[in-house]
Coordinates of C-alpha atoms in Angstrom, one line a residue:
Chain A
X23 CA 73.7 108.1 -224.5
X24 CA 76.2 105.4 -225.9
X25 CA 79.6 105.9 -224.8
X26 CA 83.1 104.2 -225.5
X27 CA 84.6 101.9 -222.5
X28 CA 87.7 99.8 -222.4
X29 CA 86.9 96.5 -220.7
X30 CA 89.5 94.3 -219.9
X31 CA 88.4 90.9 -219.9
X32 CA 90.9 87.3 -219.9
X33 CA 94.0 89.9 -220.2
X34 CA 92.5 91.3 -223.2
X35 CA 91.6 94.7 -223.6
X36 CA 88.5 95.2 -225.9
X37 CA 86.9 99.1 -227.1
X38 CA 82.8 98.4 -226.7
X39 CA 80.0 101.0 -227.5
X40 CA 77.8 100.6 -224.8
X41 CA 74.3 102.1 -223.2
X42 CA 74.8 103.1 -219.5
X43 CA 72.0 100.5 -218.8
X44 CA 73.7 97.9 -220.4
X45 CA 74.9 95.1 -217.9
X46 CA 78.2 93.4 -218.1
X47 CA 76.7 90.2 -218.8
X48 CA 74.7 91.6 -221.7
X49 CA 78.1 93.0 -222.8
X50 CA 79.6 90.4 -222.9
X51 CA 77.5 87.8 -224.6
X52 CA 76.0 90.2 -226.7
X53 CA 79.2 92.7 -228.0
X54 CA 82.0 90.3 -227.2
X55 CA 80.5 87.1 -228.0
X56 CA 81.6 85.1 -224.5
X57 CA 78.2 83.4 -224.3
X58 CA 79.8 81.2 -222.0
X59 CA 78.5 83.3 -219.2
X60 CA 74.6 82.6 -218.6
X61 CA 71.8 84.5 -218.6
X62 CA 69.6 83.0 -215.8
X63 CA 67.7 84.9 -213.4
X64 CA 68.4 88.3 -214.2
X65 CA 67.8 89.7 -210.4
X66 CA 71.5 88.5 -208.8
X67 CA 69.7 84.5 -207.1
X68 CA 70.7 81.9 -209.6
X69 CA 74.5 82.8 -210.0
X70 CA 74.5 81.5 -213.8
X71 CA 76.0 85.0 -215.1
X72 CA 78.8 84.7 -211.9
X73 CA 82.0 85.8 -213.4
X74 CA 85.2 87.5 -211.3
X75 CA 86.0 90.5 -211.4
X76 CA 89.1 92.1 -209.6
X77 CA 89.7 88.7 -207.7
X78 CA 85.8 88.3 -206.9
X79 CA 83.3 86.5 -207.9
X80 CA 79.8 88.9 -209.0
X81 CA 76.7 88.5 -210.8
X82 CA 77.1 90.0 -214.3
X83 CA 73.7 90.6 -214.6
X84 CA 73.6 93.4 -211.3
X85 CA 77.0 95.4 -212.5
X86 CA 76.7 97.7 -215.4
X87 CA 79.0 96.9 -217.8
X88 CA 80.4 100.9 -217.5
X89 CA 81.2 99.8 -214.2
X90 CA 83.6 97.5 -214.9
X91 CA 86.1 100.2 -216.9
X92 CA 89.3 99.3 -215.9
X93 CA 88.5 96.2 -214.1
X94 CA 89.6 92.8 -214.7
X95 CA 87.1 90.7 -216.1
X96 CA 87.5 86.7 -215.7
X97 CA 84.5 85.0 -217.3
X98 CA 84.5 81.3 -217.8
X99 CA 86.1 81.3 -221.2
X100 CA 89.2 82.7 -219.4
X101 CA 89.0 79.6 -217.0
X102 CA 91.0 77.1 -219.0
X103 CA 94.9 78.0 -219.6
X104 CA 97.0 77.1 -222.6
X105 CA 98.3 73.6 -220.8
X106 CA 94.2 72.7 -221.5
X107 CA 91.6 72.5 -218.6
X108 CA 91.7 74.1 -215.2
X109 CA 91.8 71.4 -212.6
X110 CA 88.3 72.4 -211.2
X111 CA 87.0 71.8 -215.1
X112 CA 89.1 68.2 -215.0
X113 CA 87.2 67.4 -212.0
X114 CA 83.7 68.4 -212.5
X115 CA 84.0 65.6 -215.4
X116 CA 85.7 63.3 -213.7
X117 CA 83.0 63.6 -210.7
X118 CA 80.0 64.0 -213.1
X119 CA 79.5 67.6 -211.6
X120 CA 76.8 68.4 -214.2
X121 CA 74.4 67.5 -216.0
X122 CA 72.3 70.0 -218.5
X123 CA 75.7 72.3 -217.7
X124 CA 73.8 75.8 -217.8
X125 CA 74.6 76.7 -214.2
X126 CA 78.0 75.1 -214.8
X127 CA 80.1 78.2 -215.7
X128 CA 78.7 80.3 -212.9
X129 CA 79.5 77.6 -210.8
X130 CA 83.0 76.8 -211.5
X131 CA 83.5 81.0 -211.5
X132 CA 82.1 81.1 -207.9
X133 CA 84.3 77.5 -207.0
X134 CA 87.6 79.5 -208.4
X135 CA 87.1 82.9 -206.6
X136 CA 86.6 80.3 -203.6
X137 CA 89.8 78.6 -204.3
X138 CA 92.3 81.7 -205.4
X139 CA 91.1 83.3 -201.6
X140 CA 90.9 79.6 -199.3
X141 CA 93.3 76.7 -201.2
X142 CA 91.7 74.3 -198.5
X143 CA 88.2 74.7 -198.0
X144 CA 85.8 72.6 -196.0
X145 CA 82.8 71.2 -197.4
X146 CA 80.6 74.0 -195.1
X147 CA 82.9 76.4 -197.0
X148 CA 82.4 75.0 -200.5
X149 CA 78.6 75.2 -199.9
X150 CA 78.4 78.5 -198.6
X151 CA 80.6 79.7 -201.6
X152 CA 78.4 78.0 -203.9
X153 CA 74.9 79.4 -201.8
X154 CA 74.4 82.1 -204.8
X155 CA 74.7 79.0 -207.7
X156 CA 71.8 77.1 -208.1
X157 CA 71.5 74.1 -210.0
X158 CA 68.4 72.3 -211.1
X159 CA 69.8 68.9 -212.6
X160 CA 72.3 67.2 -210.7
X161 CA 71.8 68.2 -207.0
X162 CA 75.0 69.7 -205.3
X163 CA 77.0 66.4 -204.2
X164 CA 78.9 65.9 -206.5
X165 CA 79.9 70.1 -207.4
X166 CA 80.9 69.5 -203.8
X167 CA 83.2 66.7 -204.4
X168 CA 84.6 67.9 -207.3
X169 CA 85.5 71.2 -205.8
X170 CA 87.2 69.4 -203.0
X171 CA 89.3 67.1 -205.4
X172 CA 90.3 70.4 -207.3
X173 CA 91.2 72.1 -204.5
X174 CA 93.5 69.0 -203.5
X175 CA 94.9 68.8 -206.8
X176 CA 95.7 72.8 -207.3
X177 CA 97.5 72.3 -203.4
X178 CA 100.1 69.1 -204.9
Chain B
X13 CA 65.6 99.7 -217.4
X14 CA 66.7 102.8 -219.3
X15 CA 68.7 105.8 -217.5
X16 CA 72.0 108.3 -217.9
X17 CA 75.0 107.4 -215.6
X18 CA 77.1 109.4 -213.9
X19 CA 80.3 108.8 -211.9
X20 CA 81.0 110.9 -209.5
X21 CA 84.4 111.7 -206.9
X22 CA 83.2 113.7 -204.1
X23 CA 80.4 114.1 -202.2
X24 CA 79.7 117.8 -202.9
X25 CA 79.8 116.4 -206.3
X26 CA 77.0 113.9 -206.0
X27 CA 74.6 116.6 -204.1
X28 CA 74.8 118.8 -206.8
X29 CA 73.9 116.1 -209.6
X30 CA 70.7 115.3 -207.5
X31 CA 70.2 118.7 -207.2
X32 CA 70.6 119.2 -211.2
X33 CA 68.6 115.9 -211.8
X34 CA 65.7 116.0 -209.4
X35 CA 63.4 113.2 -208.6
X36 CA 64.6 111.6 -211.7
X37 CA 68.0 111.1 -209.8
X38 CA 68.7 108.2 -207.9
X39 CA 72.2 107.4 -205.9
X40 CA 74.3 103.8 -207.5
X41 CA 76.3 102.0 -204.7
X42 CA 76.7 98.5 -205.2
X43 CA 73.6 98.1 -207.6
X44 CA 72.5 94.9 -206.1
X45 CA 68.8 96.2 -205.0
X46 CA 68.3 99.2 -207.1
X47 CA 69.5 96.9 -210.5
X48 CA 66.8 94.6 -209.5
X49 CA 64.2 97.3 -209.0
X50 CA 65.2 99.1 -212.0
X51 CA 64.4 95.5 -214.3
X52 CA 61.4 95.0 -212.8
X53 CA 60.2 98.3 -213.2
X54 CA 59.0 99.0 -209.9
X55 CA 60.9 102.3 -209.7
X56 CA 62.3 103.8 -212.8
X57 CA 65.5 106.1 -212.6
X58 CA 66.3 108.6 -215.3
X59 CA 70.0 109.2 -213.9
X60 CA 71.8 106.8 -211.8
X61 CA 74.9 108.7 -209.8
X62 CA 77.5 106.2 -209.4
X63 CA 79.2 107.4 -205.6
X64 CA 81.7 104.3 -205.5
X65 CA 84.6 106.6 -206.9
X66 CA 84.8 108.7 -203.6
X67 CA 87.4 107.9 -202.2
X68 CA 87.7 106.8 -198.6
X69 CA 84.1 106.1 -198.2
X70 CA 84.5 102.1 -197.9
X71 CA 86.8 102.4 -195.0
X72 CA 86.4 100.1 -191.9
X73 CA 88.7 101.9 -188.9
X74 CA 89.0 101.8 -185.5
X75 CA 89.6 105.1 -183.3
X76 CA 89.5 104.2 -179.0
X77 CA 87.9 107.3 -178.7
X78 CA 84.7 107.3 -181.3
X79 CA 84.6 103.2 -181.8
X80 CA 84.2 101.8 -185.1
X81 CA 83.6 103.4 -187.9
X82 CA 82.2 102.2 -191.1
X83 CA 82.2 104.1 -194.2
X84 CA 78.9 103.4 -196.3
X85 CA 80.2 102.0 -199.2
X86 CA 81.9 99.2 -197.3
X87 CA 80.9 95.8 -199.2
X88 CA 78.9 93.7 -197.1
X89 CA 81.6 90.9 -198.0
X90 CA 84.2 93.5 -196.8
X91 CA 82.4 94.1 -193.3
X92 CA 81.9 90.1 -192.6
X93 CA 85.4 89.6 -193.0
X94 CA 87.2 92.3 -191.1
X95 CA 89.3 91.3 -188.9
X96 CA 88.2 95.3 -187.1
X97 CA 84.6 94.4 -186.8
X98 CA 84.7 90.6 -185.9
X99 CA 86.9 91.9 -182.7
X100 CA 84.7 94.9 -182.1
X101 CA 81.1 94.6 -183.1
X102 CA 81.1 90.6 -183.9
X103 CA 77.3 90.5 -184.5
X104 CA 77.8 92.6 -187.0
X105 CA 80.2 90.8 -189.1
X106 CA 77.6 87.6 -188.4
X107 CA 74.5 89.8 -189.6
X108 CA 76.7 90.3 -192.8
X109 CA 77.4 87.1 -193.1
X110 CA 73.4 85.9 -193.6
X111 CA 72.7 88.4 -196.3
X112 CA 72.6 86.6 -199.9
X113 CA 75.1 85.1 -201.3
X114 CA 78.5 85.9 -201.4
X115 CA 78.5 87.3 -205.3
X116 CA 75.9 89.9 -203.7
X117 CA 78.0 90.6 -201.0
X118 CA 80.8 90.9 -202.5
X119 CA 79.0 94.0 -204.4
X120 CA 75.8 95.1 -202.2
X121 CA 77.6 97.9 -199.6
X122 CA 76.1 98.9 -196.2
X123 CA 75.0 102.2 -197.0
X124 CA 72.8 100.6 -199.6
X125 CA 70.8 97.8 -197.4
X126 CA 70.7 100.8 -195.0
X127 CA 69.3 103.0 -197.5
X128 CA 66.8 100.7 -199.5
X129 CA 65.2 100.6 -195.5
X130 CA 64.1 96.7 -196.3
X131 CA 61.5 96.1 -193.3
X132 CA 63.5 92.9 -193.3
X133 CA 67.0 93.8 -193.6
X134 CA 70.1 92.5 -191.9
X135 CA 72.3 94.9 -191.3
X136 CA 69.9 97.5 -189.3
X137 CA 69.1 95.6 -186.2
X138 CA 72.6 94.8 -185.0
X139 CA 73.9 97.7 -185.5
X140 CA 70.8 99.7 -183.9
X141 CA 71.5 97.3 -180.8
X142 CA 74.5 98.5 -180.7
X143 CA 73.9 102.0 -180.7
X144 CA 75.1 103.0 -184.3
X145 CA 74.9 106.3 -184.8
X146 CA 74.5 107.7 -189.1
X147 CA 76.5 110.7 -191.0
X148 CA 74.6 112.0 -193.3
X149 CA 75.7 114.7 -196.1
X150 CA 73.6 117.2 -197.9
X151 CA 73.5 121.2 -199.2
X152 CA 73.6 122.1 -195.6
X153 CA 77.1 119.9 -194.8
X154 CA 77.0 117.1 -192.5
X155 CA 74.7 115.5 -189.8
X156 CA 74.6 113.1 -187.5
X157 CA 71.4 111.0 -186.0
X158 CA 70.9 107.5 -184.5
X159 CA 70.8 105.1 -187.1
X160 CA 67.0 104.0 -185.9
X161 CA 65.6 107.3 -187.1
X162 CA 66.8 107.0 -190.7
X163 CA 63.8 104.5 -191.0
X164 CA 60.3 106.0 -191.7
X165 CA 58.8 103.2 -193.6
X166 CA 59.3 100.2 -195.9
X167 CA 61.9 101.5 -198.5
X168 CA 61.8 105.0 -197.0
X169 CA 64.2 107.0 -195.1
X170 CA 64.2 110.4 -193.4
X171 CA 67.2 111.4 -196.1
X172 CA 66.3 114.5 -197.7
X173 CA 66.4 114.1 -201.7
X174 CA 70.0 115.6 -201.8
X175 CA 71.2 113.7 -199.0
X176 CA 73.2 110.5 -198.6
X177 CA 74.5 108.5 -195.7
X178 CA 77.9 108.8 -195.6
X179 CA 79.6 106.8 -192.7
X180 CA 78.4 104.8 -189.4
X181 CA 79.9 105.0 -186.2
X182 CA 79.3 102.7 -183.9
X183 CA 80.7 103.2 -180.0
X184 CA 83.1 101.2 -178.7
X185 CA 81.7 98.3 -176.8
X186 CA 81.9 98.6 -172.5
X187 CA 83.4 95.6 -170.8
X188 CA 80.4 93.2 -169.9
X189 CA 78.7 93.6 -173.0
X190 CA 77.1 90.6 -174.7
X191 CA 75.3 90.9 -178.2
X192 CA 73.5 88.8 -180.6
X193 CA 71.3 88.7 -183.6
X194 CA 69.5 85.7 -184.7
X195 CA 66.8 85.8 -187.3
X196 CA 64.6 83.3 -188.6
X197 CA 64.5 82.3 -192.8
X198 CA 62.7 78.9 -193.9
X199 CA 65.9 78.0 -195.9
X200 CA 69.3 78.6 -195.2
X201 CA 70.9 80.8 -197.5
X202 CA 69.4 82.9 -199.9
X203 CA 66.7 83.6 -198.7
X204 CA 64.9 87.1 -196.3
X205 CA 64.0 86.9 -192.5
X206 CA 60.6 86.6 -191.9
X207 CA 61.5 88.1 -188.6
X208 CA 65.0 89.1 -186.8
X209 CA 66.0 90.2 -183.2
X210 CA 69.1 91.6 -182.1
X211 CA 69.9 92.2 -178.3
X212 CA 72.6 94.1 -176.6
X213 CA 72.8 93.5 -172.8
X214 CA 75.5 95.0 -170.3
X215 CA 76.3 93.4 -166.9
X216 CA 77.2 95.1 -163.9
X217 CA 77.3 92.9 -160.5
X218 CA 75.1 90.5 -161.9
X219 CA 72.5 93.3 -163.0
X220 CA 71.5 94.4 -166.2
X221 CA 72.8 98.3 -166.6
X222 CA 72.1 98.6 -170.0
X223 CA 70.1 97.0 -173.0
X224 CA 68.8 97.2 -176.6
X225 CA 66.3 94.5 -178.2
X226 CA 65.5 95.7 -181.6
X227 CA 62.8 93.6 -184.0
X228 CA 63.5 93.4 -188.2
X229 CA 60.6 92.2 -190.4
X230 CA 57.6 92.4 -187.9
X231 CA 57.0 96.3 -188.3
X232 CA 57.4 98.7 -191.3
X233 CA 60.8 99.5 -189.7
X234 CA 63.4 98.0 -187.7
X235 CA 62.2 99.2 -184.3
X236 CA 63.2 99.1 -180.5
X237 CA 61.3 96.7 -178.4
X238 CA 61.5 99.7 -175.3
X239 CA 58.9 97.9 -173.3
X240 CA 60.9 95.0 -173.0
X241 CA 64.4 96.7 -173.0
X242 CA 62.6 98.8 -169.7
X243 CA 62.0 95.7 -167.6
X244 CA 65.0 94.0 -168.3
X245 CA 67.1 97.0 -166.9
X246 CA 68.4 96.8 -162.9
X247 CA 67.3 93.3 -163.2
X248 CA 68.9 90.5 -162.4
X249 CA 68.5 88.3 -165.7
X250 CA 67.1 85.3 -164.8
X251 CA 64.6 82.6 -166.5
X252 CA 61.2 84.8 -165.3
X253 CA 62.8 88.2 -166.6
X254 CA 63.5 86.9 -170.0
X255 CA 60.4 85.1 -170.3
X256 CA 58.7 88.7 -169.8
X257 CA 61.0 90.4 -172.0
X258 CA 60.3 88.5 -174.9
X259 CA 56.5 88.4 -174.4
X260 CA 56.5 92.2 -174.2
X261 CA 58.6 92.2 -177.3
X262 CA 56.0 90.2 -179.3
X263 CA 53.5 92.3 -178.1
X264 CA 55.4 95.7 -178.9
X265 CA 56.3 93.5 -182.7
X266 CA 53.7 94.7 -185.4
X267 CA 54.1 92.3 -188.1
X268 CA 51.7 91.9 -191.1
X269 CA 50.7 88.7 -192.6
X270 CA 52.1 88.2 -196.5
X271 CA 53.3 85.7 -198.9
X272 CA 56.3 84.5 -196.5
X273 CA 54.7 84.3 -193.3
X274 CA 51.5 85.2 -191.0
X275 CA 51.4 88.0 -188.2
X276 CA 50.7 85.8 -185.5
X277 CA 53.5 82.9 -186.6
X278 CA 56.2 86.5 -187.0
X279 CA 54.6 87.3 -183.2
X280 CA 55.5 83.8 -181.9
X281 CA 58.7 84.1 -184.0
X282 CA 59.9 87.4 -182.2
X283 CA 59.0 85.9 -178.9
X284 CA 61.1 82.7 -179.5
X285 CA 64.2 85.3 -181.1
X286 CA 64.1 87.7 -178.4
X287 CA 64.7 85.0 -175.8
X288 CA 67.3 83.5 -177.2
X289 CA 69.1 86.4 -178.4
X290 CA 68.8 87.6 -174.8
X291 CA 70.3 84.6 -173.6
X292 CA 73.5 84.8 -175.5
X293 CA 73.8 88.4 -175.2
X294 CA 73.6 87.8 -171.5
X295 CA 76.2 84.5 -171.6
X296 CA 78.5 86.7 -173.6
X297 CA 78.6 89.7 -171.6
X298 CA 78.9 87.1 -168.4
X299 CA 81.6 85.8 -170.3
X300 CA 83.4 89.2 -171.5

């Protein structure tokens, strides 16, 4: 049976009808239009639907979107601030960190959880964070830099 | 995937919804198996009973008396990073550490990768070594059993239909104590074991007083390998000892041959684990 929820997602609260078997993800693409975050897998093992929620970073597609009442949503859209990019998006051009850019989103939502909870990672750390992202185009050298010149940046 | 949802706050709450809802009913921790399973089809719940609104039944905690205790909803993210559990039941927080990815961690809980009884799961090997013992609650109140008998078969448990695991208490840890788990995946992350060994060995004058060697993935449960457990204990560990050990642990192993691997590469696998994890169980509780 549909039911009403509150969902709080970028700082914004939003009212959405849902089906108790609806997941976040599809809530969000499909009710509040944030089709930034992917639809990939749909089983939790290619990360494209990561988003954060309450400081960490989950696969949209494995929480139902009633179980995100009254938690904070981040989804990629809420990534950039009003001075413009976030340094991680600034750097994954600047490195070349993708190529078709589907997995992108999940990516830099997995790389920022990462960042808020360790400022200095290592590489071993940036690769384990990133384990639950794959990416089919560019190979993972240059995510890795990129996250490690973001990380710098967002420490100065 | 179509089903009601329920939230729930207590535990005599959530017994008495799968009591109302029958076989239709099926408990919601973290979602991260039961999600999938749901999509696929492969089981099909008419009610899902959402217990992660009890409260107090995520906590990690320490008590000198009982050892460690771990409630069931714990996130598997939560248990590898506790500071309680890397001091006290380290192979624990490095079992937790190989499962998925850290978005599934951050969501999949203990109870659940208990509960799903995955032939290959992570978390029930270590913590059988280590003697975990389950709390269970159901229409007749609480129980308690070693954690190895909650597994009857792949994806089932001796729970009753009205029961859940509640909490997992694991002793404290003797002086001389060594543990380990290793386990053996083709890739390194993401991926399952195609067989896992976790050892528990205590030291006393050089002797072993006391182990556990229990096998993931090459049986339809996580089971004890006793044989081998039985001639490592009074012995002085050496090279010859081990070597035994770990053959009678391959032979005690009864792995099937699927997709991932074959029955006699899982045998050769457990004998190669079981060595090794004996070996640092033994260094560590030389060192401890």
């Amino acid at each position: 049976m549909k039911r009403s929820i509150e969902l709080t997602v970028n700082g914004e609260t939003h009212n959405v009808f849902v089906e108790p078997w609806w997941t976040l993800k599809d809530v969000l693409r499909e009710q509040l239009g944030l089709t930034g975050t992917k639809t990939g897998c749909e089983e939790g093992d290619c990360g494209a639907c990561t988003v954060i929620m309450e400081g960490k970073a989950v696969n949209s597609c494995l929480v139902l979107a009633v179980e995100a009442r009254g938690k904070a949503v981040t989804t990629i859209e809420g990534l950039a601030g009003p001075d413009g990019l976030h340094p991680l998006q600034e750097a994954f051009i600047e490195y070349g960190a993708f190529q078709c850019g589907y997995c992108t989103p999940g990516v830099l939502m997995s790389a920022r959880a990462l960042l808020d909870e360790n400022p200095n990672p290592s590489i071993a750390q940036i690769r384990e964070a990133l384990a639950g992202n794959l990416c089919r185009c560019t190979g993972y050298i240059k995510i890795e830099q990129a996250v490690l010149a973001a990380a710098g940046k967002l420490r100065s | 995937m179509r089903f009601e949802y329920s939230e729930v706050a207590s535990l005599d709450e959530a017994v008495s919804l799968l009591r109302q809802y029958g076989d239709g009913a099926h408990v919601l921790a973290g979602g991260t198996d039961i999600l999938v399973m749901a999509k696929e089809e492969r089981v099909n719940p008419e009610h899902l009973i959402d217990i992660k609104p009890i409260q107090g039944m995520a906590e990690i905690t320490w008590d000198g008396q009982r050892g460690l205790k771990i409630g069931a909803l714990a996130t598997i993210r939560a248990i590898e990073r506790s500071s309680l559990v890397m001091e006290k039941a380290p192979v624990v927080s490095q079992a937790a550490h190989l499962l998925g990815s850290v978005q599934i961690r951050n969501r999949a809980t203990v109870g659940g990768n208990l509960c799903q009884a995955v032939p290959s799961a992570e978390m029930p090997p270590p913590l059988i070594a280590l003697g975990a013992t389950a709390r269970i609650f159901g229409p007749n109140g609480y129980r308690t059993i070693p954690l190895e008998h909650l597994f009857v078969g792949p994806r089932r448990t001796s729970l009753g239909r009205q029961e859940l695991l509640v909490e997992l208490e694991v002793p404290a840890v003797p002086a001389n104590t060594g543990s380990a788990y290793l386990r053996f995946s083709p890739r390194k992350a993401m991926d399952l074991a195609i067989a896992s060994a976790a050892a528990m060995v205590r030291l006393d004058d050089g002797r072993c007083s006391e182990c556990r060697i229990v096998l993931g993935a090459v049986a339809p449960t996580p089971i004890r390998a006793t044989k081998a457990e039985d001639t490592l204990r009074g012995e002085r560990p050496g090279a010859g000892v081990i070597e035994r050990a770990a053959e009678l642990a391959a032979a005690e192993a009864m792995p099937i041959s699927d997709i991932r691997a074959s029955a006699e590469y899982r045998r050769e696998l457990v004998k190669v684990l079981v060595r090794r994890a004996l070996l640092q169980s033994i260094a560590a509780a030389g060192a401890s």
